[in-house]
Amino acid sequence: MNATQNGQDTRNTRLTAYAVVGAPALMALYGGIRLVPGSREPGLGWTLGHTAMFAGLLLFAPVFLALRRLIAPRGTLPGRLAAGAALGTAFAGLAASLAQIGIDLYVGLASATKDEQSRLFERIQSVPGVLAAVYKVGPLLFYVGLLALLVAAAVGAARTLRWWSPVLMLVGTVASAADLAFIPLAAACYLVALSPLVRIEAPAPRTVLA
């Protein structure tokens, strides 16, 4: 391994470590702020919570890429194609989720009252395709793609993750889907599920010959 490659691996490891911790932490912050009275209407709580969630979602991009790197060296051609499709699905869902949070942020900043907020949401969501792509179907691809990547890394003879990583991710997702009050619990599940990535991505020490 040359110095350039080793440097790149080190940067990837650091970015993965930041993302694995930062994404669930910011997600938990959003979930916690949601529980504060008044945070679901225009104001500081709404803005801070959605800003945290937007930043947390961005940090899932390095997580997706780290999972793809785990799968790439050991798969067959069909397996690699399937992993690429899972990665594309995850990024499509991420884009839709970012669009949703971006709209929520805009609506919160552009509205002075809860009634204005509701009217602006109705106006935006009435645009053909927006409700399905940004609020209903699109964000689901985020979870489908992430789960597929975790499963691919946790099955087979050459698996690099344990079976509980995709299970915990699924438990967290189902919990938050059942009630958004469980978002902090989901974030904890994601943190534990993704934590092995930090150890696996760490570059092996090089032997230096005198």
Coordinates of C-alpha atoms in Angstrom, one line a residue:
M1 CA 0.0 0.0 0.0
N2 CA 1.5 3.3 -1.0
A3 CA 1.5 6.5 1.1
T4 CA -1.2 8.1 -1.0
Q5 CA -3.5 5.1 -0.6
N6 CA -2.8 4.9 3.1
G7 CA -3.6 8.5 3.5
Q8 CA -6.9 8.1 1.7
D9 CA -7.8 5.1 3.9
T10 CA -7.0 7.1 7.0
R11 CA -9.3 10.0 5.8
N12 CA -12.0 7.5 5.0
T13 CA -11.7 5.9 8.4
R14 CA -11.9 9.3 10.2
L15 CA -14.9 10.4 8.1
T16 CA -16.7 7.1 8.7
A17 CA -16.1 7.4 12.5
Y18 CA -17.4 11.0 12.5
A19 CA -20.4 9.9 10.5
V20 CA -21.2 6.8 12.5
V21 CA -21.4 8.8 15.7
G22 CA -22.6 12.1 14.3
A23 CA -25.5 10.9 12.2
P24 CA -27.3 9.1 15.0
A25 CA -26.4 11.8 17.5
L26 CA -27.9 14.6 15.4
M27 CA -30.9 12.3 14.7
A28 CA -31.4 11.9 18.5
L29 CA -31.1 15.6 19.0
Y30 CA -33.9 16.2 16.5
G31 CA -36.0 13.5 18.2
G32 CA -35.4 15.1 21.6
I33 CA -36.2 18.6 20.5
R34 CA -39.5 17.3 19.0
L35 CA -40.6 16.4 22.5
V36 CA -40.2 19.9 23.8
P37 CA -43.6 21.8 23.9
G38 CA -43.8 24.3 21.1
S39 CA -41.2 22.7 18.9
R40 CA -43.7 21.5 16.3
E41 CA -44.7 25.0 15.2
P42 CA -42.6 27.9 13.7
G43 CA -39.9 29.0 16.1
L44 CA -36.5 28.2 17.4
G45 CA -37.2 24.6 18.3
W46 CA -38.5 23.8 14.9
T47 CA -35.5 25.4 13.2
L48 CA -32.9 23.9 15.5
G49 CA -34.5 20.4 15.3
H50 CA -34.8 20.3 11.5
T51 CA -31.3 21.8 11.1
A52 CA -29.9 19.0 13.2
M53 CA -31.8 16.4 11.2
F54 CA -30.6 17.8 7.9
A55 CA -27.0 17.7 9.1
G56 CA -27.5 14.2 10.4
L57 CA -28.9 13.0 7.1
L58 CA -25.9 14.4 5.3
L59 CA -23.6 12.3 7.4
F60 CA -25.3 9.1 6.2
A61 CA -23.6 9.6 2.8
P62 CA -20.2 8.5 4.2
V63 CA -21.9 5.6 6.0
F64 CA -23.4 4.4 2.7
L65 CA -20.1 4.6 1.0
A66 CA -18.3 2.8 3.8
L67 CA -20.8 -0.1 3.6
R68 CA -20.3 -0.2 -0.2
R69 CA -16.5 -0.5 0.3
L70 CA -17.1 -3.5 2.6
I71 CA -19.1 -5.3 0.0
A72 CA -17.1 -4.4 -3.1
P73 CA -14.0 -6.6 -2.7
R74 CA -15.7 -9.9 -2.1
G75 CA -18.8 -10.1 -4.2
T76 CA -19.6 -11.8 -7.5
L77 CA -20.6 -9.6 -10.5
P78 CA -24.3 -10.0 -9.8
G79 CA -23.6 -9.3 -6.1
R80 CA -21.7 -6.2 -6.9
L81 CA -24.5 -5.0 -9.2
A82 CA -27.0 -5.6 -6.5
A83 CA -24.8 -3.7 -4.0
G84 CA -24.6 -0.8 -6.5
A85 CA -28.4 -0.9 -6.8
A86 CA -28.7 -0.8 -3.0
L87 CA -26.3 2.1 -2.8
G88 CA -28.3 4.0 -5.5
T89 CA -31.5 3.3 -3.7
A90 CA -30.1 4.6 -0.4
F91 CA -28.8 7.8 -2.1
A92 CA -32.2 8.3 -3.8
G93 CA -33.9 8.0 -0.5
L94 CA -31.4 10.3 1.1
A95 CA -32.0 13.0 -1.5
A96 CA -35.8 12.7 -0.9
S97 CA -35.3 12.9 2.8
L98 CA -33.1 16.0 2.5
A99 CA -35.7 17.6 0.3
Q100 CA -38.4 16.9 2.9
I101 CA -36.4 18.4 5.7
G102 CA -35.4 21.3 3.5
I103 CA -39.0 22.0 2.8
D104 CA -39.9 21.7 6.5
L105 CA -37.1 24.2 7.4
Y106 CA -38.3 26.6 4.7
V107 CA -41.9 26.4 5.9
G108 CA -40.9 26.9 9.5
L109 CA -38.9 30.0 8.6
A110 CA -41.5 31.4 6.2
S111 CA -44.4 31.1 8.6
A112 CA -45.2 33.2 11.7
T113 CA -48.0 31.0 13.0
K114 CA -49.2 27.4 13.1
D115 CA -52.0 28.2 10.7
E116 CA -49.6 29.8 8.2
Q117 CA -47.4 26.8 8.5
S118 CA -50.3 24.4 7.7
R119 CA -51.4 26.5 4.7
L120 CA -47.9 26.7 3.3
F121 CA -47.4 22.9 3.7
E122 CA -50.7 22.3 1.9
R123 CA -49.7 24.6 -0.9
I124 CA -46.3 22.9 -1.4
Q125 CA -47.6 19.3 -1.0
S126 CA -50.4 20.0 -3.5
V127 CA -47.8 20.3 -6.3
P128 CA -48.1 17.1 -8.4
G129 CA -45.5 14.5 -7.4
V130 CA -44.2 16.3 -4.3
L131 CA -46.2 14.4 -1.7
A132 CA -45.3 11.0 -3.1
A133 CA -41.7 11.7 -4.0
V134 CA -40.7 13.8 -1.0
Y135 CA -43.0 12.6 1.8
K136 CA -44.4 9.2 1.2
V137 CA -42.4 7.0 -1.2
G138 CA -39.0 8.7 -1.7
P139 CA -37.8 8.7 2.0
L140 CA -38.6 5.0 2.3
L141 CA -35.9 4.3 -0.2
F142 CA -33.4 5.6 2.4
Y143 CA -34.3 2.8 4.8
V144 CA -34.6 0.1 2.1
G145 CA -31.2 0.9 0.7
L146 CA -29.5 1.1 4.1
L147 CA -31.0 -2.2 5.2
A148 CA -30.0 -3.8 1.9
L149 CA -26.4 -2.7 2.4
L150 CA -26.3 -3.9 6.0
V151 CA -27.8 -7.3 5.1
A152 CA -25.3 -7.7 2.2
A153 CA -22.4 -7.0 4.6
A154 CA -23.8 -9.3 7.3
V155 CA -24.5 -12.5 5.2
G156 CA -22.4 -15.1 3.5
A157 CA -19.1 -16.8 4.3
A158 CA -17.2 -13.5 3.9
R159 CA -19.5 -11.4 6.0
T160 CA -17.9 -8.4 7.6
L161 CA -20.8 -7.4 9.9
R162 CA -22.7 -9.4 12.5
W163 CA -26.4 -10.4 12.0
W164 CA -27.5 -7.9 14.7
S165 CA -26.5 -4.8 12.6
P166 CA -29.4 -5.1 10.1
V167 CA -31.7 -6.3 12.9
L168 CA -31.0 -3.3 15.1
M169 CA -31.4 -1.0 12.1
L170 CA -34.8 -2.6 11.3
V171 CA -35.9 -2.4 15.0
G172 CA -35.0 1.3 15.1
T173 CA -36.8 2.1 11.9
V174 CA -40.0 0.3 12.8
A175 CA -40.0 2.0 16.2
S176 CA -39.7 5.5 14.8
A177 CA -42.3 4.7 12.1
A178 CA -44.7 3.6 14.8
D179 CA -44.2 6.8 16.8
L180 CA -41.9 9.7 16.1
A181 CA -41.4 9.9 19.9
F182 CA -39.1 6.9 19.5
I183 CA -36.6 8.7 17.2
P184 CA -34.0 8.8 20.0
L185 CA -34.4 5.1 20.5
A186 CA -34.0 4.5 16.8
A187 CA -30.9 6.7 16.8
A188 CA -29.4 4.5 19.5
C189 CA -30.1 1.4 17.5
Y190 CA -28.5 2.9 14.5
L191 CA -25.4 3.9 16.5
V192 CA -24.9 0.3 17.8
A193 CA -25.7 -1.2 14.3
L194 CA -23.2 1.0 12.5
S195 CA -20.4 1.1 15.2
P196 CA -18.5 -1.9 13.8
L197 CA -17.8 0.1 10.6
V198 CA -15.2 2.2 12.5
R199 CA -13.2 -0.8 13.5
I200 CA -13.5 -2.6 10.2
E201 CA -12.5 0.5 8.2
A202 CA -9.4 1.2 10.3
P203 CA -6.3 0.7 8.0
A204 CA -4.0 -2.1 9.0
P205 CA -0.6 -0.9 10.3
R206 CA 2.2 -1.0 7.7
T207 CA 5.4 -2.7 8.3
V208 CA 8.3 -0.4 7.6
L209 CA 11.6 -1.9 6.6
A210 CA 14.8 -0.2 7.7

